[in-house]
Structures are given as structure tokens and as C-alpha cells.
XYZ file of C-alpha atoms in Angstrom:
569
model
C 24.842 -39.968 -17.480
C 23.528 -36.883 -18.672
C 20.252 -35.442 -17.774
C 16.915 -35.773 -19.978
C 15.277 -32.696 -21.174
C 12.988 -34.327 -23.546
C 10.102 -32.300 -24.938
C 11.491 -28.966 -23.700
C 11.375 -26.494 -26.794
C 13.387 -24.049 -24.847
C 16.205 -26.603 -24.490
C 16.211 -26.766 -28.297
C 16.586 -23.053 -28.648
C 19.479 -22.938 -25.700
C 21.215 -25.723 -27.885
C 21.093 -23.655 -30.986
C 22.272 -20.521 -29.775
C 24.700 -21.603 -26.594
C 25.430 -25.325 -27.202
C 28.527 -24.947 -24.645
C 25.610 -24.248 -22.106
C 23.739 -27.457 -22.895
C 26.946 -29.515 -22.316
C 27.467 -27.983 -18.944
C 23.488 -28.380 -17.975
C 24.205 -32.174 -17.828
C 26.627 -31.842 -14.995
C 24.489 -29.286 -12.848
C 23.103 -30.089 -9.393
C 19.296 -31.122 -9.499
C 17.038 -28.101 -9.084
C 13.619 -27.973 -7.297
C 10.915 -25.839 -8.898
C 10.562 -22.355 -7.739
C 8.238 -19.252 -8.092
C 9.173 -16.965 -10.715
C 11.108 -14.036 -9.265
C 9.409 -10.550 -9.867
C 12.007 -8.240 -11.520
C 11.409 -4.481 -12.263
C 14.194 -3.328 -14.595
C 15.383 0.418 -14.341
C 15.523 1.810 -18.042
C 18.315 4.586 -18.476
C 19.944 6.363 -21.461
C 21.979 3.153 -21.993
C 22.913 0.784 -24.966
C 23.576 -2.316 -23.043
C 21.385 -3.269 -20.088
C 23.161 -5.987 -17.841
C 20.786 -8.074 -15.486
C 22.612 -10.382 -13.113
C 20.380 -13.094 -12.369
C 18.187 -15.047 -14.846
C 15.344 -14.351 -12.672
C 15.177 -10.854 -14.338
C 13.591 -12.725 -17.397
C 10.219 -12.330 -15.742
C 10.323 -8.573 -16.762
C 10.410 -9.781 -20.523
C 7.610 -7.816 -21.712
C 8.989 -4.602 -20.498
C 12.558 -5.279 -21.822
C 11.089 -6.172 -25.162
C 9.458 -3.084 -25.370
C 12.429 -1.090 -24.506
C 14.972 -3.016 -26.944
C 12.443 -2.370 -29.677
C 12.602 1.111 -29.458
C 16.195 1.344 -30.771
C 17.910 -1.896 -32.668
C 21.209 -1.063 -31.176
C 20.002 -1.917 -27.717
C 21.137 -4.898 -25.953
C 19.803 -6.958 -22.778
C 22.418 -9.234 -21.520
C 21.388 -11.569 -18.912
C 24.318 -12.540 -16.518
C 24.150 -15.730 -14.545
C 26.468 -17.744 -12.423
C 23.996 -20.777 -11.309
C 23.473 -23.820 -13.797
C 20.494 -24.593 -11.870
C 19.001 -21.182 -12.094
C 19.321 -21.856 -16.069
C 17.778 -25.043 -15.758
C 15.028 -23.527 -13.902
C 14.646 -20.662 -16.457
C 14.109 -23.185 -19.394
C 10.578 -23.851 -17.652
C 9.832 -20.139 -17.160
C 7.137 -18.339 -18.986
C 9.267 -16.254 -21.187
C 12.281 -18.587 -21.814
C 11.393 -19.180 -25.397
C 10.804 -15.700 -26.297
C 14.111 -14.648 -24.723
C 16.205 -17.292 -26.520
C 14.535 -16.248 -29.698
C 15.261 -12.585 -29.448
C 17.918 -11.272 -31.387
C 18.618 -8.373 -29.058
C 18.833 -10.640 -25.749
C 21.586 -12.749 -24.711
C 22.339 -15.003 -21.939
C 25.905 -15.601 -20.590
C 26.867 -18.082 -18.061
C 29.592 -16.831 -15.474
C 32.195 -18.966 -13.635
C 35.090 -17.710 -11.483
C 37.165 -15.914 -12.110
C 34.549 -13.773 -13.789
C 37.222 -11.637 -15.847
C 37.643 -13.976 -19.130
C 34.026 -14.682 -19.559
C 33.288 -10.564 -18.877
C 35.819 -9.696 -21.392
C 34.258 -12.024 -24.117
C 30.820 -10.795 -23.365
C 31.979 -7.144 -23.355
C 34.095 -7.519 -26.582
C 30.611 -8.625 -28.398
C 29.203 -5.460 -27.205
C 31.815 -2.799 -26.841
C 29.442 -0.097 -26.056
C 30.163 2.874 -23.661
C 26.728 3.499 -22.156
C 25.981 0.432 -19.708
C 23.731 -0.263 -16.669
C 24.022 -3.044 -14.397
C 21.218 -4.167 -12.412
C 20.679 -7.379 -10.291
C 17.434 -9.269 -9.264
C 16.512 -8.559 -5.664
C 17.695 -11.853 -4.578
C 21.330 -11.497 -6.489
C 21.503 -7.849 -5.315
C 22.455 -9.578 -1.730
C 25.325 -11.625 -3.153
C 28.648 -10.575 -1.802
C 30.098 -10.706 -5.225
C 27.682 -8.399 -7.022
C 29.361 -5.111 -6.309
C 32.704 -6.476 -7.286
C 31.149 -7.823 -10.448
C 29.602 -4.550 -11.264
C 33.050 -2.670 -10.910
C 35.083 -5.354 -12.793
C 32.360 -5.339 -15.949
C 32.422 -1.364 -15.917
C 36.430 -1.552 -15.938
C 36.466 -4.314 -18.756
C 33.810 -2.258 -20.670
C 36.322 1.165 -20.170
C 39.226 -0.528 -21.648
C 37.453 -2.626 -24.350
C 35.353 0.229 -25.533
C 38.593 2.576 -25.964
C 40.413 -0.337 -27.717
C 37.539 -0.958 -30.441
C 36.722 2.884 -30.655
C 40.359 3.413 -31.868
C 40.199 0.464 -34.210
C 36.749 1.790 -35.788
C 38.049 5.315 -35.696
C 41.430 4.682 -37.092
C 40.774 6.883 -39.893
C 39.954 9.602 -37.749
C 43.197 9.257 -35.838
C 45.114 9.294 -39.144
C 44.626 13.059 -39.371
C 46.739 13.294 -36.185
C 49.210 10.475 -36.990
C 50.314 11.672 -40.526
C 50.751 15.323 -39.316
C 52.605 14.424 -36.494
C 54.956 11.655 -37.960
C 56.160 14.458 -40.328
C 57.309 16.223 -36.900
C 59.983 13.387 -36.407
C 62.869 14.588 -38.444
C 62.577 17.802 -36.573
C 62.414 16.262 -32.950
C 64.815 14.566 -30.669
C 64.404 11.159 -29.565
C 62.956 11.171 -25.888
C 63.649 7.649 -25.236
C 67.356 8.352 -25.509
C 66.668 9.878 -21.842
C 66.623 6.299 -20.536
C 68.914 6.193 -17.545
C 70.282 9.596 -18.040
C 68.446 11.161 -14.702
C 69.414 8.348 -12.065
C 68.440 9.522 -8.686
C 67.227 12.782 -9.464
C 63.889 13.522 -7.778
C 60.895 13.771 -10.313
C 57.597 15.297 -9.339
C 54.384 14.035 -11.727
C 51.893 16.737 -11.660
C 48.205 16.316 -12.257
C 45.691 19.210 -12.534
C 43.673 18.208 -9.602
C 42.163 20.496 -7.171
C 44.836 19.680 -4.464
C 47.592 21.054 -7.006
C 46.994 24.489 -5.560
C 48.449 23.317 -2.163
C 51.600 22.457 -3.522
C 52.327 25.657 -5.731
C 54.547 27.531 -3.059
C 56.924 24.369 -2.186
C 56.907 23.636 -5.926
C 58.513 27.132 -6.734
C 61.187 26.351 -4.349
C 62.137 22.978 -6.061
C 62.641 23.840 -9.429
C 66.384 23.402 -9.354
C 66.095 20.367 -7.178
C 63.630 18.097 -8.974
C 62.574 17.406 -12.583
C 59.012 18.735 -12.819
C 56.679 16.940 -15.503
C 53.399 17.962 -16.396
C 50.817 16.629 -18.882
C 47.740 18.050 -20.550
C 45.799 20.283 -18.049
C 48.759 20.465 -15.589
C 50.664 22.223 -17.932
C 48.129 25.133 -18.103
C 47.760 24.967 -14.415
C 51.239 25.227 -13.397
C 52.367 27.592 -16.016
C 49.467 30.138 -15.252
C 50.764 29.781 -11.466
C 54.034 31.068 -12.499
C 55.998 27.601 -12.688
C 57.763 26.382 -15.709
C 57.816 22.563 -15.930
C 61.120 21.160 -17.116
C 59.290 18.955 -19.354
C 55.820 18.976 -20.754
C 54.178 15.990 -21.992
C 51.056 15.593 -24.509
C 49.285 12.626 -25.431
C 45.478 13.472 -25.833
C 44.380 13.157 -29.578
C 41.403 15.309 -29.076
C 40.735 19.130 -29.844
C 40.510 19.587 -26.102
C 44.195 19.312 -25.821
C 44.706 22.444 -28.033
C 41.969 24.071 -26.068
C 43.893 23.619 -22.888
C 47.592 24.275 -23.771
C 46.413 27.337 -25.980
C 45.817 29.163 -22.518
C 49.162 27.964 -21.177
C 52.227 30.166 -21.051
C 55.028 27.437 -20.982
C 55.784 28.487 -24.788
C 59.622 27.540 -24.785
C 59.340 24.336 -22.408
C 60.292 21.167 -24.330
C 57.221 19.253 -25.350
C 57.590 15.460 -25.141
C 54.772 13.948 -27.496
C 52.977 10.885 -28.488
C 52.260 10.831 -32.206
C 48.401 10.516 -31.633
C 48.273 14.001 -29.975
C 46.139 16.650 -31.439
C 48.572 18.668 -33.954
C 46.868 21.934 -33.416
C 49.075 21.875 -30.330
C 52.192 23.027 -32.207
C 50.590 26.317 -32.402
C 50.499 26.648 -28.742
C 54.223 26.266 -28.257
C 57.802 27.125 -29.410
C 60.062 25.011 -27.376
C 62.021 21.824 -28.735
C 59.987 18.807 -29.568
C 60.742 15.345 -28.170
C 59.128 12.353 -29.726
C 58.335 9.393 -27.119
C 57.841 5.739 -28.517
C 55.406 4.554 -26.409
C 53.003 2.194 -28.470
C 50.046 4.592 -28.305
C 49.589 5.515 -32.043
C 48.914 1.627 -33.022
C 50.108 -0.039 -36.066
C 50.345 2.983 -38.204
C 53.067 4.355 -35.835
C 54.922 1.165 -35.672
C 54.956 0.797 -39.400
C 57.160 4.332 -39.563
C 59.098 3.440 -36.763
C 60.175 0.367 -38.404
C 60.510 2.186 -41.650
C 63.029 4.694 -40.065
C 64.760 2.316 -37.880
C 63.716 3.483 -34.651
C 63.574 0.555 -32.757
C 63.576 1.729 -29.126
C 61.594 -0.163 -26.665
C 58.256 1.548 -25.839
C 57.870 3.160 -22.709
C 54.404 2.639 -20.995
C 53.206 -1.128 -21.852
C 54.229 -2.328 -18.481
C 51.591 0.019 -17.031
C 48.622 -2.472 -18.276
C 45.801 -2.005 -20.500
C 44.207 0.474 -17.746
C 46.580 3.148 -18.265
C 44.744 5.513 -20.130
C 45.943 8.829 -19.049
C 49.011 11.142 -19.587
C 49.813 10.865 -15.925
C 50.652 7.216 -16.075
C 52.584 7.921 -19.305
C 54.642 10.589 -17.315
C 55.232 8.220 -14.574
C 56.755 5.550 -16.809
C 58.899 8.335 -18.783
C 60.206 9.245 -15.170
C 60.965 5.961 -14.158
C 62.607 5.206 -17.643
C 64.848 8.281 -16.863
C 66.158 6.602 -13.714
C 64.378 9.266 -11.434
C 64.103 8.411 -7.872
C 61.989 9.385 -5.821
C 58.783 9.664 -8.153
C 56.470 12.131 -6.203
C 52.717 12.753 -7.235
C 51.189 16.104 -6.745
C 47.812 17.096 -8.139
C 46.821 13.526 -8.977
C 43.595 13.582 -6.902
C 41.659 11.151 -8.897
C 38.609 12.259 -7.072
C 36.167 15.401 -6.885
C 38.244 17.049 -3.951
C 36.168 19.810 -2.585
C 33.523 19.093 -5.222
C 36.018 20.567 -7.969
C 37.647 18.421 -10.850
C 40.474 20.992 -11.820
C 42.787 23.317 -9.996
C 42.156 26.886 -10.602
C 42.757 28.552 -13.844
C 42.670 25.215 -16.046
C 38.970 25.932 -16.644
C 36.557 28.641 -15.742
C 34.108 26.036 -13.957
C 35.253 23.133 -12.645
C 32.728 22.607 -9.859
C 30.587 19.590 -10.181
C 27.247 18.452 -9.553
C 26.924 14.727 -8.019
C 23.366 14.465 -9.063
C 24.506 15.073 -12.658
C 27.305 12.550 -12.449
C 25.317 10.062 -11.045
C 23.219 10.248 -14.130
C 26.090 9.543 -16.576
C 25.944 6.252 -17.946
C 29.429 6.108 -19.504
C 31.155 3.281 -17.985
C 34.430 4.857 -17.211
C 32.723 8.019 -15.674
C 30.537 5.946 -13.287
C 30.465 7.694 -9.950
C 31.752 5.897 -6.881
C 32.335 6.632 -3.253
C 35.456 5.838 -1.798
C 37.890 7.082 1.264
C 40.783 9.348 0.622
C 44.019 9.047 2.213
C 42.527 11.026 5.273
C 39.894 8.619 5.452
C 37.265 10.838 4.105
C 34.361 9.874 1.797
C 34.930 11.444 -1.574
C 33.431 11.121 -5.260
C 35.675 9.194 -7.577
C 35.037 7.241 -10.754
C 35.775 3.993 -12.452
C 38.443 5.689 -14.610
C 40.057 7.081 -11.587
C 40.183 3.576 -9.675
C 41.828 2.106 -12.531
C 44.287 4.672 -12.818
C 45.071 4.525 -9.031
C 45.580 0.662 -9.316
C 47.616 1.053 -12.318
C 50.069 3.346 -10.519
C 50.011 1.149 -7.360
C 50.919 -1.747 -9.653
C 53.550 -0.019 -11.319
C 55.251 0.992 -8.091
C 55.361 -2.523 -7.031
C 57.070 -3.781 -10.079
C 59.712 -1.051 -9.484
C 60.629 -1.796 -6.000
C 64.231 -0.153 -6.483
C 62.523 3.281 -6.842
C 60.811 5.260 -4.043
C 57.291 6.391 -5.020
C 55.385 8.933 -2.832
C 52.001 10.454 -2.766
C 52.155 14.242 -1.825
C 48.426 14.518 -3.088
C 45.057 14.448 -0.633
C 42.928 12.598 -2.837
C 42.294 9.063 -3.542
C 45.630 7.953 -3.137
C 47.426 4.484 -4.123
C 47.818 1.268 -2.276
C 50.952 0.651 -0.495
C 52.297 4.031 -1.763
C 53.523 6.237 1.160
C 51.942 9.631 1.908
C 53.860 12.681 2.694
C 53.840 16.367 2.159
C 56.180 17.750 -0.571
C 57.953 19.852 1.923
C 58.784 16.932 4.386
C 59.701 14.471 1.227
C 62.008 17.190 -0.432
C 64.173 18.495 2.671
C 67.391 16.791 1.817
C 67.527 17.099 -2.206
C 70.297 18.877 -3.617
C 70.531 21.615 -6.299
C 70.930 20.685 -9.825
C 71.074 22.451 -12.980
C 68.380 20.523 -14.831
C 67.885 22.753 -17.621
C 71.135 22.800 -18.743
C 71.232 19.040 -18.611
C 67.945 18.680 -20.497
C 69.367 21.080 -23.248
C 72.526 19.108 -23.626
C 70.730 15.769 -24.227
C 68.282 17.378 -26.230
C 71.131 18.375 -28.723
C 72.514 15.085 -28.923
C 69.598 12.771 -29.275
C 68.182 14.739 -32.226
C 66.554 12.446 -34.896
C 67.770 12.524 -38.464
C 66.421 15.307 -40.661
C 66.537 13.034 -43.827
C 63.765 10.928 -42.431
C 61.822 13.629 -44.084
C 62.235 12.161 -47.601
C 61.477 8.753 -46.335
C 58.405 9.584 -44.712
C 57.276 11.138 -47.946
C 57.710 8.350 -50.128
C 56.067 5.831 -47.939
C 53.089 8.108 -47.704
C 52.920 8.162 -51.635
C 52.879 4.336 -51.552
C 50.293 4.168 -48.735
C 48.307 6.541 -50.872
C 48.401 4.285 -53.897
C 47.396 1.399 -51.889
C 44.509 3.126 -50.392
C 43.099 3.607 -54.001
C 43.590 0.117 -54.763
C 41.761 -0.808 -51.559
C 38.929 1.396 -52.628
C 38.559 -0.068 -56.028
C 38.415 -3.624 -54.536
C 35.590 -2.448 -51.927
C 33.528 -0.999 -54.787
C 34.139 -4.165 -56.738
C 33.239 -6.133 -53.702
C 29.972 -4.573 -53.095
C 29.117 -4.771 -56.890
C 29.681 -8.449 -56.691
C 27.594 -8.557 -53.413
C 24.677 -6.958 -55.200
C 24.712 -9.064 -58.219
C 24.710 -12.230 -55.774
C 21.747 -10.871 -53.944
C 20.183 -10.611 -57.536
C 20.993 -14.235 -58.626
C 20.470 -15.869 -55.531
C 24.020 -17.636 -56.017
C 25.957 -19.412 -53.282
C 28.411 -17.368 -51.484
C 31.360 -16.655 -50.991
C 31.889 -17.199 -54.769
C 35.413 -17.394 -56.088
C 35.507 -13.979 -57.281
C 34.750 -12.829 -53.668
C 37.615 -15.305 -52.169
C 40.188 -13.978 -54.525
C 39.169 -10.114 -53.932
C 39.339 -10.986 -50.140
C 42.609 -12.584 -50.517
C 44.016 -9.403 -52.348
C 42.211 -7.083 -50.116
C 43.959 -8.405 -46.910
C 47.511 -8.411 -48.868
C 47.336 -4.594 -49.199
C 49.980 -2.446 -47.726
C 47.604 0.345 -46.271
C 45.324 -2.278 -44.803
C 48.206 -4.132 -42.803
C 50.104 -0.554 -42.006
C 47.075 1.554 -41.247
C 43.905 -0.603 -40.545
C 45.000 -4.452 -39.790
C 42.298 -5.052 -36.971
C 39.349 -3.286 -38.500
C 38.196 -6.143 -40.971
C 38.048 -8.700 -37.889
C 36.465 -6.014 -35.663
C 33.784 -5.295 -38.092
C 33.139 -9.111 -38.738
C 32.746 -9.612 -34.887
C 30.535 -6.363 -34.320
C 28.312 -7.328 -37.222
C 27.325 -10.866 -36.243
C 28.085 -10.675 -32.192
C 28.019 -13.867 -30.295
C 26.193 -15.929 -32.902
C 27.489 -19.197 -33.573
C 25.025 -20.553 -35.813
C 25.543 -21.365 -39.441
C 24.156 -18.431 -41.593
C 22.264 -18.484 -44.570
C 23.480 -17.107 -47.974
C 21.382 -14.167 -47.467
C 22.414 -13.439 -44.082
C 25.806 -13.843 -45.197
C 25.399 -11.325 -48.239
C 24.012 -8.862 -45.795
C 27.006 -9.241 -43.871
C 29.366 -8.497 -46.708
C 27.210 -5.573 -47.590
C 27.260 -4.118 -44.406
C 31.050 -4.645 -43.652
C 32.114 -3.472 -47.127
C 29.865 -0.194 -46.942
C 31.795 0.554 -43.718
C 35.153 0.017 -45.519
C 33.961 2.449 -48.483
C 33.144 4.971 -45.820
C 36.488 4.506 -44.332
C 38.515 4.629 -47.365
C 36.400 7.660 -48.921
C 37.168 9.713 -45.547
C 40.955 8.972 -45.899
C 40.723 10.097 -50.011
C 38.643 13.157 -49.356
C 40.627 14.629 -46.543
C 43.915 13.818 -47.906
C 45.209 12.463 -45.139
C 48.137 10.757 -46.582
C 49.115 14.157 -48.034
């Protein structure tokens, strides 16, 4: 028989917002009344404040004042004890919290990951802070919960940002897709360098230690450099065999324009910032990598480029050009694969090797104040057993690489970097590991294969034709958006029940448009979720009308940007 909560108004509120919790409370163990725990929140420049322990509800007056300062702020109470939630229902501020649209309660069950993903998906904001009540801070799972929440926030925020900013990414994608007909298909390199050693170069401070031995290995190992490492190596007199670029931000151009490896073949992902073409004169290799989203896949299908993408088996936490370089080296059949300059920590309190940026020294105090989930500063032991500063994103990358190596047991992976290192990957020096490598004319082999695997110049006509179709479709989407906004305003004035028949038909036509499915397939559902996070109640007509207005206003802004910037041109 279930428990009786007769006469508890907080329970009614809980039932309205979190009906599944009321059901679970029927099976919780009985709890004794305890004094409310005093909790003093730390307020930082964050968008979401997570509090582990519903006992933190005692700070409601302070929390309320904080959230009222910005309507986008959220307080999320994380609780893994049903008994504690039951006690909360009789606490001083339970009613106010359960009625507050900026405060949320989430019950966690082991394993936490699935629930945390659900929570973060509703609040995919980058600047977060996690605090625990005094008693919960002592729980052994608290530290792991923090790291897990920060990692999930990093991935979900990156994914959501790409969906919401897809119209900005189009500026890169459309210009770079036009480069395909003049490129070779890098995926055709699959299995072409079996048992050829590969050196994956990062731009970490320890890269300088490997410069001299690296100069003696340019005819004995395939040297791959991505992003900042291209600049670091070329300015030290080393020309990589293959450069790899994938960063969509303008900083990629800023880094590459100071490099001197102009003639080195450049392997690129479609998302890369297109200004980089002004920094290089070598041959271009397009790499199918699934990093350009559905738009990239749409044009690949159109042109019959059906090669399996490089990189997805790295997992969702692989967010760097280093991990893409690793996947590409493995795809080519390289063995062993050696890492240099992949510090994944602030070695010697520096972020980059010399000659990458003018000032790369870091201030730990400033880093500790950074509330970006991916940049959260942590202390870990490096391969020498020394405590170093690292970040959430670097721990993610280290574990991604370690996991990838575990899946590819036929290949030997070696860390020749003095930084954070990788679990179960051996550590060695570049000199020791390369002693028996044989000379090979790698430049000639690469040149020959680039000529063999050129894409078709006739793709240009098909790409131009498809861009015209997408442009027409975008204009139709814009017209439908304006009609939807007009109908919504009229419904507001006439106080009619919605959705009306016109709205339903218009939404159906909207969803069928070519441009929506080829360029923005996830934007509509993402806007629906973010405009009404974690609310399962039935909404009134007025609330639904407000939802429609906000959603289609967002669509209007997206489509206006695409048209005004002539991104399909």
C-alpha cells in the first residue's frame, strides 16, 4: 500500500511538476524529521547553479534574489535520496521552490549518466557551477558526479550550439563544399600506409623537446599536424607530411597564417574556416568525418561520396583535431602511432609550444575563475607522477584516445609526451621508439595517391544546381514563417483555441521543405525543447501561442541571416 500524504500542499505541487517523483515516494523508506541544513550558496558568473542535496533549499531567499537578476538563470537541485525529498516536502521553502519557474528538482539514480544527460539537455548552457551541501560534500560520489556533469555539459552544449548556430556554420560549409571538386578524397588513403609509423603532433609545450629527434624522422615516419601544431612545427623548420584542419573558428586562420608549410597537402573537414585557403598552396584533401552535420551528408549523398566517415568510433567526447588525426592515421593502417606535444595539461604553466602564440603563460587564479564546463581547472598527476593543472576537456580527450587504443589492439600506441598521458598506453621517448624505423619515400607515396584519388571536377555543376534548389526552398520557408507569425498574432487577438487548422497544415508543409531537412533538421525540435524545458504540464492556449511566437521568431532570424548573407550563393 502506498504512503499517505494527505493535506500536504507541497505534494500537490510536486505531483503537478514531477508526477514520477510522487510515484517513487510511495516506495521510499520511512524518514525521521531532521533539522533543516544551513546552506550558503556561492554565486558566480554562471547560467546554471547545480546544488547537490535538497537540503540546499534552505538558502531559497538568497537563491531567489540571484535568479531574479537574470531571467535565463536556473537553479537545479540534484538529490539521490527519496527520503530527503520526502523531508523536503515539509520544509520551510518547499512550496516556493516547487512553484518557481527558475528552480528545478531532479532525482538521481545510479548510474547517474542517463539522468544527467536528460537534465543537461534541458539546460544546455556552458557556464555552470556545482555546489554541495555540507553533508553531501563528504559523499564519496560527489567528486565523480561533478566531473560527470561537467563532461556531459561540454558535449551537450557543443551539440546544441551547433544546431542553434547552424546558419552561421553554413558560411563555412557552402564555401568549402565548392572546394570538393578540386580536392582528392582523403578517405581513399584507407589501408595505404600499413605498418608505416605515424607521429601525431600536438602544440603543447613539450613539443619543443621532440623537435630535434623529429627532424631526423621525416623520411621514416608519417608526420601529421593539426591546427596550432602546423604553425609550431613549420616555424621550427619541420614540414609535416600532412596537415589537418577542422576548426570552424576564425582563430584557425589566425594560427595558420603565421605558419610556413605552404605546400604541404591539407586534409580538411568541411566545417573548417574557409579563410585558411589564403594560407596554403598545397593540394587539398577532403575527409569524410561527419563533422559537418546533415548539410555535409546531404551533399555527399547527392554526389555519391559514400565512404564511411573517419572518427565516429572515437565517441561523443572527441572534440579536437588531435583525435581526428589519430582516427585518420589508424584508418591509413599506420603502426605504431606515437603522440608528441599532446600534453593535455599546462606543462610548465604554459599552454602552447613556443612560436604558436606570443604569450602562452597561464595564470591559475584566472583559470580557476573560468566557469565554462569544458575549461574547469583540475589537478591530476602527469606521466612522471607530478601534479599538474589540466581541464575537463583535456581529461575527456585523454580518455577518448585511451578508449580508441583499446579498440584497436592490432596497433601499438605510444605516448612520447610528458603531459597527462593516456590510461594503458605506454610511455617512451621518441628516440627510443624510433630506433628500428626504416627509411621510406613518404612524400612520393603521398603525391602518387593524391593524383589517383582526385574527386570529379564535374561535381561543380551538381553543387551549383543543388544550391539553387536550397535557395528557393529557404525563400519558401521564410514565407511560411511570416505566415505562421501572422496567424499567431491573429490568434492572440481573437483568443481562439490552437493549434488552428491553418497552423497545423502550415507546420506540416514547413517540415517537408528540402532546406529544413538538408540544413536544419534538428533546429525545430531543439527550439521546442529549449523554449519549454522540463515542463510536462498541459499548457494553456496563451502559453502555446507565446511558444509559437518565440519559436517562429527564432526561425525568422535564422532565415533572414541566410538570405541576407547570401550563404547559398
